[in-house]
Amino acid sequence: MAADEPYSLLLSLEAVPGALKSGIPEQQVSLSFCAQHNRRAHRVFDVEIERAWAAAVTANPRIFDGSKFRLQSIAWKEAEPGKGEAGSSGGSVVVKLGLTGYKEYLGTNRLATAQRQQLEEDGIRDYGDQSAHLSNALGCEAVLLTSDAQLVLLRRSSAVSTHSGLYNGPSGHPEPKN
């Protein structure tokens, strides 16, 4: 499995007036949740997903394959001229979600770098989308600052299959079934 996952900034709202200070109102968030945003099967690597899962369960019998939302994309869409509401920043955040699972996440996003790069290249070739074959399970993490200027961090359990024992903010994965 990969030692580190690559991270990248998917959306910046720096250029949106007031967004960094007060956030984006719900009316300016658009969500598309449908099967066309699910991970695309890969003709070779889907067998590796099963192998990686079997190894992970053998190493840690407490893990399970729960359903997760898959982040296909997130982007800022400028409003069409003359169609923005008065007082709005003239655009919206567009989020596209599909479904995936923890097993797919371990078997795609957590691959060794060379295998992951091959999946990305195949995604571009097959679908014009670098992440087409990746799980991209949606995670949520908070930066929690207390009134006395302390940062809240939690230590990850030794029972998890990735990043055990490391510290991070309160976090998790939203579960589609809930």
mmCIF file of C-alpha atoms in Angstrom:
data_model
loop_
_atom_site.group_PDB
_atom_site.id
_atom_site.type_symbol
_atom_site.label_atom_id
_atom_site.label_comp_id
_atom_site.label_asym_id
_atom_site.label_seq_id
_atom_site.Cartn_x
_atom_site.Cartn_y
_atom_site.Cartn_z
ATOM 1 C CA MET A 1 0.000 0.000 0.000
ATOM 2 C CA ALA A 2 1.074 3.561 -0.602
ATOM 3 C CA ALA A 3 2.926 5.238 2.243
ATOM 4 C CA ASP A 4 1.352 8.601 1.466
ATOM 5 C CA GLU A 5 -1.612 9.648 -0.558
ATOM 6 C CA PRO A 6 -1.140 12.684 -2.760
ATOM 7 C CA TYR A 7 -3.188 15.638 -1.602
ATOM 8 C CA SER A 8 -4.209 18.590 -3.696
ATOM 9 C CA LEU A 9 -6.377 21.643 -3.231
ATOM 10 C CA LEU A 10 -9.584 20.906 -5.137
ATOM 11 C CA LEU A 11 -11.334 24.242 -4.666
ATOM 12 C CA SER A 12 -10.237 27.672 -3.511
ATOM 13 C CA LEU A 13 -12.728 30.420 -2.777
ATOM 14 C CA GLU A 14 -10.093 33.143 -2.339
ATOM 15 C CA ALA A 15 -11.463 35.139 -5.265
ATOM 16 C CA VAL A 16 -15.090 34.931 -4.060
ATOM 17 C CA PRO A 17 -15.932 38.074 -2.049
ATOM 18 C CA GLY A 18 -16.610 37.229 1.615
ATOM 19 C CA ALA A 19 -16.431 33.444 1.163
ATOM 20 C CA LEU A 20 -13.342 32.881 3.294
ATOM 21 C CA LYS A 21 -14.782 34.940 6.144
ATOM 22 C CA SER A 22 -18.433 33.898 6.222
ATOM 23 C CA GLY A 23 -18.661 30.800 4.026
ATOM 24 C CA ILE A 24 -20.983 29.990 1.140
ATOM 25 C CA PRO A 25 -24.733 30.035 1.824
ATOM 26 C CA GLU A 26 -26.679 26.824 1.171
ATOM 27 C CA GLN A 27 -28.485 28.478 -1.760
ATOM 28 C CA GLN A 28 -25.145 28.739 -3.542
ATOM 29 C CA VAL A 29 -24.319 25.021 -3.273
ATOM 30 C CA SER A 30 -25.463 22.614 -5.962
ATOM 31 C CA LEU A 31 -25.186 18.846 -5.421
ATOM 32 C CA SER A 32 -25.481 16.132 -8.047
ATOM 33 C CA PHE A 33 -25.668 12.595 -6.610
ATOM 34 C CA CYS A 34 -26.042 9.870 -9.228
ATOM 35 C CA ALA A 35 -24.571 6.626 -10.562
ATOM 36 C CA GLN A 36 -22.735 8.356 -13.421
ATOM 37 C CA HIS A 37 -20.360 9.756 -10.749
ATOM 38 C CA ASN A 38 -19.452 6.273 -9.416
ATOM 39 C CA ARG A 39 -15.966 4.821 -9.872
ATOM 40 C CA ARG A 40 -15.449 3.169 -13.256
ATOM 41 C CA ALA A 41 -14.394 -0.480 -13.232
ATOM 42 C CA HIS A 42 -10.907 -1.285 -14.490
ATOM 43 C CA ARG A 43 -10.280 -4.351 -16.623
ATOM 44 C CA VAL A 44 -7.107 -5.367 -14.725
ATOM 45 C CA PHE A 45 -6.946 -3.616 -11.365
ATOM 46 C CA ASP A 46 -10.382 -4.663 -10.068
ATOM 47 C CA VAL A 47 -8.848 -8.067 -9.268
ATOM 48 C CA GLU A 48 -6.235 -6.206 -7.214
ATOM 49 C CA ILE A 49 -9.020 -4.564 -5.189
ATOM 50 C CA GLU A 50 -10.124 -8.006 -4.023
ATOM 51 C CA ARG A 51 -6.548 -9.036 -3.196
ATOM 52 C CA ALA A 52 -5.850 -5.818 -1.285
ATOM 53 C CA TRP A 53 -9.100 -6.199 0.651
ATOM 54 C CA ALA A 54 -8.356 -9.822 1.586
ATOM 55 C CA ALA A 55 -4.908 -8.789 2.859
ATOM 56 C CA ALA A 56 -6.326 -5.846 4.823
ATOM 57 C CA VAL A 57 -9.002 -8.004 6.507
ATOM 58 C CA THR A 58 -6.399 -10.650 7.358
ATOM 59 C CA ALA A 59 -4.197 -7.973 8.949
ATOM 60 C CA ASN A 60 -7.118 -6.304 10.745
ATOM 61 C CA PRO A 61 -10.326 -8.370 11.097
ATOM 62 C CA ARG A 62 -12.138 -5.360 12.626
ATOM 63 C CA ILE A 63 -12.365 -3.427 9.341
ATOM 64 C CA PHE A 64 -15.472 -3.652 7.178
ATOM 65 C CA ASP A 65 -16.538 -2.491 3.739
ATOM 66 C CA GLY A 66 -18.954 0.340 4.503
ATOM 67 C CA SER A 67 -20.501 2.426 1.766
ATOM 68 C CA LYS A 68 -18.999 5.882 1.189
ATOM 69 C CA PHE A 69 -19.782 8.853 -0.984
ATOM 70 C CA ARG A 70 -17.374 9.240 -3.901
ATOM 71 C CA LEU A 71 -16.228 12.745 -4.788
ATOM 72 C CA GLN A 72 -16.256 12.985 -8.570
ATOM 73 C CA SER A 73 -15.618 16.737 -8.578
ATOM 74 C CA ILE A 74 -16.079 20.051 -6.802
ATOM 75 C CA ALA A 75 -15.867 23.369 -8.597
ATOM 76 C CA TRP A 76 -16.899 27.015 -8.483
ATOM 77 C CA LYS A 77 -19.319 27.913 -11.272
ATOM 78 C CA GLU A 78 -19.719 31.574 -12.155
ATOM 79 C CA ALA A 79 -23.320 32.746 -12.497
ATOM 80 C CA GLU A 80 -24.584 33.623 -15.920
ATOM 81 C CA PRO A 81 -24.622 37.416 -16.416
ATOM 82 C CA GLY A 82 -27.859 38.909 -15.096
ATOM 83 C CA LYS A 83 -28.929 35.700 -13.302
ATOM 84 C CA GLY A 84 -27.228 36.170 -9.911
ATOM 85 C CA GLU A 85 -29.255 37.178 -6.851
ATOM 86 C CA ALA A 86 -28.744 40.631 -5.380
ATOM 87 C CA GLY A 87 -26.088 40.461 -2.671
ATOM 88 C CA SER A 88 -24.768 37.059 -3.780
ATOM 89 C CA SER A 89 -21.231 36.493 -4.953
ATOM 90 C CA GLY A 90 -22.483 35.590 -8.428
ATOM 91 C CA GLY A 91 -21.792 31.888 -8.546
ATOM 92 C CA SER A 92 -22.127 28.573 -6.804
ATOM 93 C CA VAL A 93 -20.175 25.570 -5.568
ATOM 94 C CA VAL A 94 -21.019 22.507 -7.678
ATOM 95 C CA VAL A 95 -20.407 19.116 -6.027
ATOM 96 C CA LYS A 96 -20.742 15.834 -7.937
ATOM 97 C CA LEU A 97 -21.034 12.664 -5.811
ATOM 98 C CA GLY A 98 -21.362 8.966 -6.552
ATOM 99 C CA LEU A 99 -21.018 5.844 -4.409
ATOM 100 C CA THR A 100 -17.960 3.827 -3.480
ATOM 101 C CA GLY A 101 -16.852 1.661 -0.566
ATOM 102 C CA TYR A 102 -13.990 1.260 1.838
ATOM 103 C CA LYS A 103 -12.800 -1.822 -0.056
ATOM 104 C CA GLU A 104 -12.551 0.192 -3.297
ATOM 105 C CA TYR A 105 -10.731 2.963 -1.436
ATOM 106 C CA LEU A 106 -8.069 0.585 -0.092
ATOM 107 C CA GLY A 107 -7.751 -1.113 -3.486
ATOM 108 C CA THR A 108 -7.378 2.053 -5.591
ATOM 109 C CA ASN A 109 -6.399 5.204 -3.707
ATOM 110 C CA ARG A 110 -4.038 3.287 -1.409
ATOM 111 C CA LEU A 111 -2.139 1.477 -4.169
ATOM 112 C CA ALA A 112 1.612 1.801 -4.567
ATOM 113 C CA THR A 113 2.531 4.955 -6.488
ATOM 114 C CA ALA A 114 3.320 3.201 -9.806
ATOM 115 C CA GLN A 115 0.026 1.274 -9.791
ATOM 116 C CA ARG A 116 -1.970 4.364 -8.835
ATOM 117 C CA GLN A 117 -0.319 6.347 -11.638
ATOM 118 C CA GLN A 118 -1.257 3.569 -14.071
ATOM 119 C CA LEU A 119 -4.899 3.794 -12.930
ATOM 120 C CA GLU A 120 -4.798 7.568 -13.458
ATOM 121 C CA GLU A 121 -3.274 7.217 -16.940
ATOM 122 C CA ASP A 122 -5.878 4.582 -17.846
ATOM 123 C CA GLY A 123 -8.633 6.879 -16.558
ATOM 124 C CA ILE A 124 -7.449 9.649 -18.857
ATOM 125 C CA ARG A 125 -7.176 7.253 -21.799
ATOM 126 C CA ASP A 126 -10.513 5.490 -21.199
ATOM 127 C CA TYR A 127 -12.709 8.366 -19.955
ATOM 128 C CA GLY A 128 -10.753 11.624 -20.194
ATOM 129 C CA ASP A 129 -10.772 11.669 -16.374
ATOM 130 C CA GLN A 130 -7.684 11.000 -14.243
ATOM 131 C CA SER A 131 -9.812 9.844 -11.290
ATOM 132 C CA ALA A 132 -12.277 7.654 -13.208
ATOM 133 C CA HIS A 133 -10.868 4.397 -11.760
ATOM 134 C CA LEU A 134 -10.186 5.755 -8.249
ATOM 135 C CA SER A 135 -12.515 5.460 -5.264
ATOM 136 C CA ASN A 136 -11.992 9.024 -4.014
ATOM 137 C CA ALA A 137 -14.033 8.340 -0.880
ATOM 138 C CA LEU A 138 -15.282 11.640 0.518
ATOM 139 C CA GLY A 139 -13.876 12.441 3.935
ATOM 140 C CA CYS A 140 -14.746 15.313 6.223
ATOM 141 C CA GLU A 141 -12.362 16.922 8.684
ATOM 142 C CA ALA A 142 -12.805 19.917 10.952
ATOM 143 C CA VAL A 143 -10.349 22.423 12.315
ATOM 144 C CA LEU A 144 -11.649 22.952 15.835
ATOM 145 C CA LEU A 145 -10.270 25.946 17.702
ATOM 146 C CA THR A 146 -11.335 26.359 21.338
ATOM 147 C CA SER A 147 -12.213 29.693 22.981
ATOM 148 C CA ASP A 148 -8.796 29.673 24.663
ATOM 149 C CA ALA A 149 -7.017 29.338 21.281
ATOM 150 C CA GLN A 150 -6.216 25.621 21.573
ATOM 151 C CA LEU A 151 -6.484 23.305 18.573
ATOM 152 C CA VAL A 152 -8.343 20.021 19.092
ATOM 153 C CA LEU A 153 -6.579 16.997 17.616
ATOM 154 C CA LEU A 154 -7.522 13.348 17.933
ATOM 155 C CA ARG A 155 -5.189 10.369 17.771
ATOM 156 C CA ARG A 156 -6.256 7.752 15.242
ATOM 157 C CA SER A 157 -6.978 4.296 16.571
ATOM 158 C CA SER A 158 -4.572 1.415 16.074
ATOM 159 C CA ALA A 159 -7.578 -0.530 14.721
ATOM 160 C CA VAL A 160 -7.844 1.525 11.507
ATOM 161 C CA SER A 161 -6.086 0.353 8.369
ATOM 162 C CA THR A 162 -4.562 3.709 7.360
ATOM 163 C CA HIS A 163 -2.634 6.355 9.285
ATOM 164 C CA SER A 164 -3.086 4.592 12.643
ATOM 165 C CA GLY A 165 -1.603 6.409 15.622
ATOM 166 C CA LEU A 166 -1.363 9.749 13.786
ATOM 167 C CA TYR A 167 -3.151 12.933 14.852
ATOM 168 C CA ASN A 168 -5.773 14.831 12.909
ATOM 169 C CA GLY A 169 -8.815 17.027 13.475
ATOM 170 C CA PRO A 170 -12.232 15.501 14.219
ATOM 171 C CA SER A 171 -13.052 13.658 11.016
ATOM 172 C CA GLY A 172 -14.796 10.790 9.308
ATOM 173 C CA HIS A 173 -16.679 9.666 6.234
ATOM 174 C CA PRO A 174 -20.362 10.427 5.733
ATOM 175 C CA GLU A 175 -22.273 7.158 5.255
ATOM 176 C CA PRO A 176 -24.805 7.104 2.383
ATOM 177 C CA LYS A 177 -27.050 4.679 4.247
ATOM 178 C CA ASN A 178 -27.540 7.274 7.020
#
